[in-house]
Coordinates of N, CA and C in Angstrom, one line a residue:
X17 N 14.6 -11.4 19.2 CA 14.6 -12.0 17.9 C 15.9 -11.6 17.2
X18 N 16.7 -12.1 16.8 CA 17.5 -11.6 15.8 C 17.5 -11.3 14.6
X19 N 18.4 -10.3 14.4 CA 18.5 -9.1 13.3 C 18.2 -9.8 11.8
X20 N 19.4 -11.1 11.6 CA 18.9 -11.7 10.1 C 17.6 -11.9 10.1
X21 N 16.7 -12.5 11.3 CA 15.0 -13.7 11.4 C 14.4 -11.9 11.0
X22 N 14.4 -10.6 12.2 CA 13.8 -9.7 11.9 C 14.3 -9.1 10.0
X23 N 15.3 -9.2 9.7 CA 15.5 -8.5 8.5 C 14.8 -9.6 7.8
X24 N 14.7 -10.6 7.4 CA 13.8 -11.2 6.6 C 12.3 -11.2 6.6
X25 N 12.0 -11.1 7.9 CA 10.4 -10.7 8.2 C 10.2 -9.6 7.5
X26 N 10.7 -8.6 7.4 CA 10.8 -7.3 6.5 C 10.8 -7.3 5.3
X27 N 11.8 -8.3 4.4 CA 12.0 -8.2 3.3 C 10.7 -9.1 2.4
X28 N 9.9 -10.1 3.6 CA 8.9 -10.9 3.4 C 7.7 -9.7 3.1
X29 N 7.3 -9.1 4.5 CA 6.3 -7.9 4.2 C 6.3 -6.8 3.3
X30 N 7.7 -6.5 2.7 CA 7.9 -5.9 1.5 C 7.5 -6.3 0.3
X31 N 7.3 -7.7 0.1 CA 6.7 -8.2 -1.0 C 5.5 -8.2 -0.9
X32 N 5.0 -8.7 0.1 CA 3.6 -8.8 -0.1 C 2.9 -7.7 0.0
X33 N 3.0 -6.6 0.1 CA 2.5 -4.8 -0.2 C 2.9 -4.7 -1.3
X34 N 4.4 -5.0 -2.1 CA 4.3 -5.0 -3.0 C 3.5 -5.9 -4.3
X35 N 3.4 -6.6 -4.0 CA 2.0 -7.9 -4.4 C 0.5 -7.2 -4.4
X36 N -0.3 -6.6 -3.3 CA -1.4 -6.3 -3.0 C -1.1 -4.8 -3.9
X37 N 0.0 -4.0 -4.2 CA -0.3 -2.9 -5.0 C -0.3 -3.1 -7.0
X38 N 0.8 -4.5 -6.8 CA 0.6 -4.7 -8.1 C -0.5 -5.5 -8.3
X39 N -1.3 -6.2 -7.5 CA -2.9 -7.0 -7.6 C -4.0 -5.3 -8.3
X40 N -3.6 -4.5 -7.2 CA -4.6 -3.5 -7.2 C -4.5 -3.0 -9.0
X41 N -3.3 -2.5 -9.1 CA -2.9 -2.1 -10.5 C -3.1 -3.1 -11.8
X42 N -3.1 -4.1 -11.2 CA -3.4 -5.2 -12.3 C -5.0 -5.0 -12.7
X43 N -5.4 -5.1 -11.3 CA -7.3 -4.5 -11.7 C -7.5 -3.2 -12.3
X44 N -6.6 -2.5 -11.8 CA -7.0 -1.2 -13.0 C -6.8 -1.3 -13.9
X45 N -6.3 -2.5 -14.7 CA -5.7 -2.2 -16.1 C -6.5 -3.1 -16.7
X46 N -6.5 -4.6 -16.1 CA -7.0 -5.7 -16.5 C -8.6 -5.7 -16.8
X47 N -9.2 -4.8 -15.8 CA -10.4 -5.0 -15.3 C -11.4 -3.5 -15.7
X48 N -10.3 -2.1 -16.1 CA -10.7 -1.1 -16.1 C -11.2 -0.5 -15.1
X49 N -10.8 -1.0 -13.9 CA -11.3 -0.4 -12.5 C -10.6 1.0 -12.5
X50 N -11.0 2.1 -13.0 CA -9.9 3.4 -11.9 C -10.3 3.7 -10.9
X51 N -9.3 3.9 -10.2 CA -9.4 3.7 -8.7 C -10.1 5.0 -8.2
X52 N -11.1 5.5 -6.8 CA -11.5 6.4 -6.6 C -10.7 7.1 -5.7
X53 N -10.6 8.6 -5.2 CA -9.8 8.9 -4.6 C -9.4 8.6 -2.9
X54 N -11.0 7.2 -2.6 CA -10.5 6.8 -1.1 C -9.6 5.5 -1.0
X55 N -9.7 4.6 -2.5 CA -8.8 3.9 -3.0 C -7.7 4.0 -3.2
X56 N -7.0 5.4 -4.5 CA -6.1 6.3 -4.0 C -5.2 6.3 -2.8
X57 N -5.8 6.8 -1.8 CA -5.5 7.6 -0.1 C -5.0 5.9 0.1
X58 N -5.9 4.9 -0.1 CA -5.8 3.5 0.7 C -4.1 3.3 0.1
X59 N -4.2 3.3 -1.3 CA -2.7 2.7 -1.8 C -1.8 4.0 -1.3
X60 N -2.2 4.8 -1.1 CA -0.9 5.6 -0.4 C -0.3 5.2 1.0
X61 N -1.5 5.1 1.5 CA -1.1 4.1 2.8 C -0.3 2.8 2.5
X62 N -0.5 1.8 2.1 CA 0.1 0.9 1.7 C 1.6 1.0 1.0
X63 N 1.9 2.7 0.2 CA 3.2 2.9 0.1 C 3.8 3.6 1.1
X64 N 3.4 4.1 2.1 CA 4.3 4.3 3.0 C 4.4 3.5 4.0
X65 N 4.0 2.6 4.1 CA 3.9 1.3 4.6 C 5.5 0.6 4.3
X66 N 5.3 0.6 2.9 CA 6.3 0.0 2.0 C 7.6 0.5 2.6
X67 N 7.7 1.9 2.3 CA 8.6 2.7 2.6 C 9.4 2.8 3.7
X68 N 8.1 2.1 5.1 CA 8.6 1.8 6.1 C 9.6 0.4 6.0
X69 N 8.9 -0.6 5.4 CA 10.0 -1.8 5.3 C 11.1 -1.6 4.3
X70 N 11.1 -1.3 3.4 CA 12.1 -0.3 2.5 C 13.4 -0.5 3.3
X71 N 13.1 0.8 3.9 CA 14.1 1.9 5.0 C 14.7 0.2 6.2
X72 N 13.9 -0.1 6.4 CA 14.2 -1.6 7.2 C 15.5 -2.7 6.6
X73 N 14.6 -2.6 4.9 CA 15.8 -3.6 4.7 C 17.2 -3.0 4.2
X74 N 17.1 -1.8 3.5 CA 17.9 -1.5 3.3 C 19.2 -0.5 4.1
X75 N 18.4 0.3 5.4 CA 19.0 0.6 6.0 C 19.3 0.0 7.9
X76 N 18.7 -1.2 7.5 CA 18.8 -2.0 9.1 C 17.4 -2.0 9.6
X77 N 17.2 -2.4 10.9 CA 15.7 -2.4 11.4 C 15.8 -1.2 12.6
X78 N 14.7 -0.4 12.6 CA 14.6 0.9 13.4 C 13.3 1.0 13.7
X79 N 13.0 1.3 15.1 CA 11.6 1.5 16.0 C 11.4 2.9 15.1
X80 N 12.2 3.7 14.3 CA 11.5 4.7 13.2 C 10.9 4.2 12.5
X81 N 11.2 3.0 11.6 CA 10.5 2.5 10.4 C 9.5 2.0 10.6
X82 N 9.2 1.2 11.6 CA 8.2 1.1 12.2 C 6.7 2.2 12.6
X83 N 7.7 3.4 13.1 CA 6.1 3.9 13.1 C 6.1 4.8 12.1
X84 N 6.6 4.9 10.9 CA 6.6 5.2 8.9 C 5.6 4.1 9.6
X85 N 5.8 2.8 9.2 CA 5.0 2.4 9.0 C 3.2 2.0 9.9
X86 N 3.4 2.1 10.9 CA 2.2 2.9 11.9 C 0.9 3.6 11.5
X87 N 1.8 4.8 11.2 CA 1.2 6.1 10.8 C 0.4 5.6 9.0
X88 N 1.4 5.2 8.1 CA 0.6 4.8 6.9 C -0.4 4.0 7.1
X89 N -0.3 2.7 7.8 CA -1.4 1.7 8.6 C -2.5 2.4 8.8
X90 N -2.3 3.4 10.0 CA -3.2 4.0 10.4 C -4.2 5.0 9.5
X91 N -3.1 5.5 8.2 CA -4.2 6.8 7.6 C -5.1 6.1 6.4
X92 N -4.2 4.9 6.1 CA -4.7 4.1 4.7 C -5.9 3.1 5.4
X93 N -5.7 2.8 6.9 CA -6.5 2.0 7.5 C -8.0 3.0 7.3
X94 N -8.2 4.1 7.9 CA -9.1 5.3 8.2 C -9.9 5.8 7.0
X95 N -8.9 5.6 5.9 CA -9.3 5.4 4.6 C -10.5 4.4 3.8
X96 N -10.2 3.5 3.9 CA -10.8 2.0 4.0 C -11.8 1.8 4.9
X97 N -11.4 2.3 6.3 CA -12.7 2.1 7.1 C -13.8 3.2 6.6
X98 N -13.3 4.6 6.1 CA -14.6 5.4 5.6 C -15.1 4.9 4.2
X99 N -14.3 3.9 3.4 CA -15.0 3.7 2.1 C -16.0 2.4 2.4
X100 N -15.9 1.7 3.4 CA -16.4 0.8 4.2 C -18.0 1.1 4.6
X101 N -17.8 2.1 5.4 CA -18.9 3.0 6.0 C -19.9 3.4 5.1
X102 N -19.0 3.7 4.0 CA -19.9 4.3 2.7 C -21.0 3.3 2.2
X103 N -20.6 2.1 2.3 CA -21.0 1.0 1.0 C -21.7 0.3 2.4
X104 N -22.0 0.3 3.4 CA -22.2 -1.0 3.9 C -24.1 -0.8 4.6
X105 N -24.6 0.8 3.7 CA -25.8 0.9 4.0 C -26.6 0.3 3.4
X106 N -27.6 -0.7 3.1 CA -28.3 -1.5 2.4 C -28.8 -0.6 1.2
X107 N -28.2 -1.1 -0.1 CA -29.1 -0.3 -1.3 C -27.9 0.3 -1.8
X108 N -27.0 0.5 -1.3 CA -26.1 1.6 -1.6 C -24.9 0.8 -2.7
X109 N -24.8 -0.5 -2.8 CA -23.6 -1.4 -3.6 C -22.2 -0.8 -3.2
X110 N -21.5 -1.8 -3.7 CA -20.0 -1.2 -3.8 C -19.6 -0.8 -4.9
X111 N -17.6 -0.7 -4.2 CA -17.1 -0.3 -5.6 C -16.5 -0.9 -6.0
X112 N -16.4 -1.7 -7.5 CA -15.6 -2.2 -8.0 C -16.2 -3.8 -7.3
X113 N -15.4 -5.3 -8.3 CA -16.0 -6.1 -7.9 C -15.4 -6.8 -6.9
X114 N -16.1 -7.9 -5.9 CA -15.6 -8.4 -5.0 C -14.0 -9.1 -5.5
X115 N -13.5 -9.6 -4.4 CA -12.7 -10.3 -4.7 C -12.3 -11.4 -3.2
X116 N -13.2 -12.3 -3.8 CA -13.0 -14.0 -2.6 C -13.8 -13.0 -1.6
X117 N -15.1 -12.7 -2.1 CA -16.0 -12.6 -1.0 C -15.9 -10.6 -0.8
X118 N -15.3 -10.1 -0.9 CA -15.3 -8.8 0.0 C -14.8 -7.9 -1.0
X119 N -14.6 -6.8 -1.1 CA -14.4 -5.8 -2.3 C -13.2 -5.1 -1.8
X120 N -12.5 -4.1 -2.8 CA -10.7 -4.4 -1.7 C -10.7 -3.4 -1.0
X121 N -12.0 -2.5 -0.6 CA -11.4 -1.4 0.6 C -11.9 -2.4 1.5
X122 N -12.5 -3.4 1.8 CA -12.6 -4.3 3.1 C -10.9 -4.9 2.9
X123 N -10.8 -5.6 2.4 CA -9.3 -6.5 2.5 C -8.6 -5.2 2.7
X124 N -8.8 -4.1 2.2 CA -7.2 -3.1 2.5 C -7.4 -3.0 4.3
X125 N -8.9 -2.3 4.9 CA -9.0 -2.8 6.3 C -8.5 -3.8 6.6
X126 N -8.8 -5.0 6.4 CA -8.3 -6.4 7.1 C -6.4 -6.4 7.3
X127 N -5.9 -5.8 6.1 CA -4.7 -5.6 5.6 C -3.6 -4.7 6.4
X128 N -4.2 -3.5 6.7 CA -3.8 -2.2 7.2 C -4.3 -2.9 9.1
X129 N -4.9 -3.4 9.5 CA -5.0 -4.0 11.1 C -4.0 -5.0 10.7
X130 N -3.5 -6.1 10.2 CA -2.8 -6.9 10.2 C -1.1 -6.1 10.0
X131 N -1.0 -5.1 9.4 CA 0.0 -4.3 9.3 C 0.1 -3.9 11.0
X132 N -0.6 -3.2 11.2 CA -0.2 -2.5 13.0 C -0.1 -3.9 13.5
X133 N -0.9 -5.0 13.8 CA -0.9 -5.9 14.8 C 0.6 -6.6 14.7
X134 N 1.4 -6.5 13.1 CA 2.5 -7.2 13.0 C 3.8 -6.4 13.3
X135 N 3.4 -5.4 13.1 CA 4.2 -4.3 13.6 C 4.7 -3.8 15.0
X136 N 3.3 -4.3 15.4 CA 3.4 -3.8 17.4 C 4.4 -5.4 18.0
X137 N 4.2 -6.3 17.1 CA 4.8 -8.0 17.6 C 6.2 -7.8 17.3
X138 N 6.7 -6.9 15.9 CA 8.0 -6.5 15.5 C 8.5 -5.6 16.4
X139 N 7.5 -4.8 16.8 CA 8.6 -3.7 18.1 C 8.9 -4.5 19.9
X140 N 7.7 -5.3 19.5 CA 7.4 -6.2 21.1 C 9.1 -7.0 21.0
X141 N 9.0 -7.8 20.2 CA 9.9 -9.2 20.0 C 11.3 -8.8 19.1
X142 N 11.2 -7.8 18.2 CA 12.3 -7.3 17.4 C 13.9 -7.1 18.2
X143 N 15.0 -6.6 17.4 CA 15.9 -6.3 17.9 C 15.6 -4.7 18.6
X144 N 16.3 -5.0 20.1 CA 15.7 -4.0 21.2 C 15.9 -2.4 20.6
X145 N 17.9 -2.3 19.9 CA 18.2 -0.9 19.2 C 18.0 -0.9 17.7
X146 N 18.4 -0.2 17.1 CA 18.9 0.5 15.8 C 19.9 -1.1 15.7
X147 N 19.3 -1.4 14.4 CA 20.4 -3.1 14.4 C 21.3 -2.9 13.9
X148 N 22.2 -3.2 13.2 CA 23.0 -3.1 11.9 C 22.7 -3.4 11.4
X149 N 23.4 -2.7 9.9 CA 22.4 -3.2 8.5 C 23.0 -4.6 8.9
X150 N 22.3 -5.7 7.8 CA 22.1 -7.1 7.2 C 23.1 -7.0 6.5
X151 N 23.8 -7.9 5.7 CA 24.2 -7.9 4.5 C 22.8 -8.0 3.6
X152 N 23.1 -6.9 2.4 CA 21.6 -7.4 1.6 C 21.8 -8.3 0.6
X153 N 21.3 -8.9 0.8 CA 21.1 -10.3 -0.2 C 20.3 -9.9 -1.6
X154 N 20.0 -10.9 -2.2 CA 19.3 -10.9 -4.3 C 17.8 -10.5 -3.6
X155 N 17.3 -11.3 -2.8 CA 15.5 -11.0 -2.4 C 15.5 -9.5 -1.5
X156 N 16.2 -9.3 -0.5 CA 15.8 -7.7 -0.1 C 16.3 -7.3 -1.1
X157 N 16.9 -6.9 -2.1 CA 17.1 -5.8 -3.3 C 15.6 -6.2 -4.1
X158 N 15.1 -7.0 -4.7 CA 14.6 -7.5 -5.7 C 13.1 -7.1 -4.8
X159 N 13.0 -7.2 -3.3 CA 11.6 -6.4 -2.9 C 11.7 -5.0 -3.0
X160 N 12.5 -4.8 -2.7 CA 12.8 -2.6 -2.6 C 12.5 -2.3 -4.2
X161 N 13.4 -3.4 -5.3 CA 13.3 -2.9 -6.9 C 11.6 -2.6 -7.2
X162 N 11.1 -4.2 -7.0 CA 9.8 -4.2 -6.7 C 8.9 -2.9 -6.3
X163 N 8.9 -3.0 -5.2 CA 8.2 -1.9 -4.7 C 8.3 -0.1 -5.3
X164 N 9.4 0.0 -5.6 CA 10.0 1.4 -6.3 C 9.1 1.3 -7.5
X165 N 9.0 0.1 -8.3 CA 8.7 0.0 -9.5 C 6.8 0.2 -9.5
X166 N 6.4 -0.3 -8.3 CA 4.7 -0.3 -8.1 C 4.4 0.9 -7.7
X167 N 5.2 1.9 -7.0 CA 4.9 2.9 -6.3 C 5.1 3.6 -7.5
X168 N 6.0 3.8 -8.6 CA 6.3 4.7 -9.3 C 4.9 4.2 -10.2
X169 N 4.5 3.7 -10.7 CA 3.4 3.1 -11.7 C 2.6 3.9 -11.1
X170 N 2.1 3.5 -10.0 CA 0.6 3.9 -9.4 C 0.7 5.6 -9.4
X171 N 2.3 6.0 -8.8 CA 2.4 7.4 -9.2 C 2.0 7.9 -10.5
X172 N 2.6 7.5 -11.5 CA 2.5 7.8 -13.1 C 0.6 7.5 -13.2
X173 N -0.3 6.7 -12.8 CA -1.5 6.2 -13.1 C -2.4 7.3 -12.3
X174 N -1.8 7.4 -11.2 CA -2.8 9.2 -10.6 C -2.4 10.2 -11.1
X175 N -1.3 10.5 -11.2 CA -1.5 11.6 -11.8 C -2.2 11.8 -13.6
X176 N -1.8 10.6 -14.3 CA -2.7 10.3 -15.4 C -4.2 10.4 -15.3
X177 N -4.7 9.6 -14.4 CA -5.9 10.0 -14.0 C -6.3 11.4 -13.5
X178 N -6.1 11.6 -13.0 CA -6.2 13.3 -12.0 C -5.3 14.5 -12.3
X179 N -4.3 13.9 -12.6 CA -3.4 15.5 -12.8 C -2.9 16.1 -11.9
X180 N -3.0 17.5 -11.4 CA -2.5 18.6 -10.7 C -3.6 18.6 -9.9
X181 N -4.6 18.5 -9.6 CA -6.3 18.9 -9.2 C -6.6 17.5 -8.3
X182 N -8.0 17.7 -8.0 CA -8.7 16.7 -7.4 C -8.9 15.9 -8.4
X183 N -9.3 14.8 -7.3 CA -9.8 13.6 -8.4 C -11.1 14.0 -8.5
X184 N -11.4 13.6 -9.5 CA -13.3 12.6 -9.8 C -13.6 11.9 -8.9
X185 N -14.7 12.1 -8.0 CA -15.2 11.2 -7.2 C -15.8 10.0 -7.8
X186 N -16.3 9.6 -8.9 CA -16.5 8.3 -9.5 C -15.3 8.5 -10.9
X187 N -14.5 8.5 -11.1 CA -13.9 8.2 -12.4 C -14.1 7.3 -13.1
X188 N -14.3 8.0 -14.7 CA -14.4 7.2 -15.5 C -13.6 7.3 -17.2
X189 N -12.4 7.8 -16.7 CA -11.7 8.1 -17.7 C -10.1 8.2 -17.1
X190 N -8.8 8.7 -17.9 CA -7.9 9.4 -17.4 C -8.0 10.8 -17.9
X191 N -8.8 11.3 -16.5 CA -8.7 12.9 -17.2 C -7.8 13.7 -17.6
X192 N -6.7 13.7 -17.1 CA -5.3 14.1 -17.0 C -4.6 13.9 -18.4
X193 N -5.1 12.8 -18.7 CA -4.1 12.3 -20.0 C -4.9 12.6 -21.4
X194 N -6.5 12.1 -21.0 CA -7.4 12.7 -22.0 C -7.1 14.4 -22.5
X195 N -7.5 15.0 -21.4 CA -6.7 16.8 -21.8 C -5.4 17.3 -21.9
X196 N -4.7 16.2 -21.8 CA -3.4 16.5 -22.5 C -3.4 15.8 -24.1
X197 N -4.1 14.7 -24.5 CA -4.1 14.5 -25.8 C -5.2 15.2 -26.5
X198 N -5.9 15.9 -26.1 CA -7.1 16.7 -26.8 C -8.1 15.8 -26.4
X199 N -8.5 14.8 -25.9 CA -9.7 14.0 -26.2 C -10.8 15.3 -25.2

């Protein structure tokens, strides 16, 4: 495959993580969903995910950034598969409401296998070494701005919620920000 077709597949999957974190974040805000802390774990996966295509567009394509991105797959996948597990005993409901059928620690599963499966086709078919950088063009800067800007939010939004400490296992407030304003 060559390096521009592979650097653009990168800068493509950069958006769309960044998309599914600003979807997620839009529900916490829009919808009042705070996230619980296996939702949490899930978007962390999904930003080192990020991080992996990041490092791709900005510093060339590397069988490293790839397994950054593996390993987040894998922990944010494990994540999702246990929130999964949780909810899928009759009686027990989910969390937070569906969306087009399924609730989003199912789609983060669907999402996080689609991440490794695209990933293993990028190492299969990709360029064989360490490529050279790309020239970066307006769209890989404008996914990386993107993504810096969702990761930093969702950072600012946990620790608001949670703080220094564990989270709430059902949250229903920002504890964090509540006892720092007195509430």
């Amino acid at each position: 495959m060559p390096v521009r077709i592979a650097h653009l597949l990168n800068v493509l999957a950069l958006l769309a993580i960044s998309f599914v974190l600003l979807f997620a974040f839009y529900d916490q805000f829009a919808n009042g969903d705070l996230p619980c802390p296996l939702c949490l774990l899930q978007r962390a996966g999904f930003v080192i995910v990020g991080t992996g295509l990041a490092l791709n567009v900005l510093l060339g394509v590397d069988a490293r950034h790839y397994g950054l991105m593996l390993l987040g797959a894998v922990a944010g996948g494990e994540a999702a598969l246990r929130q999964v597990a949780l909810h899928v005993v009759p009686g027990t409901g989910g969390y937070g409401a569906p969306f087009l059928g399924m609730h989003f620690y199912s789609w983060a599963f669907v999402l996080f296998g689609v991440v490794v499966l695209g990933t293993g086709v990028m190492l299969v078919l990709g360029p064989s070494r360490a490529s050279e950088r790309v020239r970066r063009g307006g769209l890989g800067l404008l996914a990386v701005a993107l993504f810096a800007v969702m990761t930093l939010g969702n950072g600012v939004s946990t620790l608001a919620e949670c703080g220094v400490g564990l989270c709430p296992d059902n949250p229903t407030s920002y504890e964090a920000l509540d006892s720092l304003l007195g509430r």
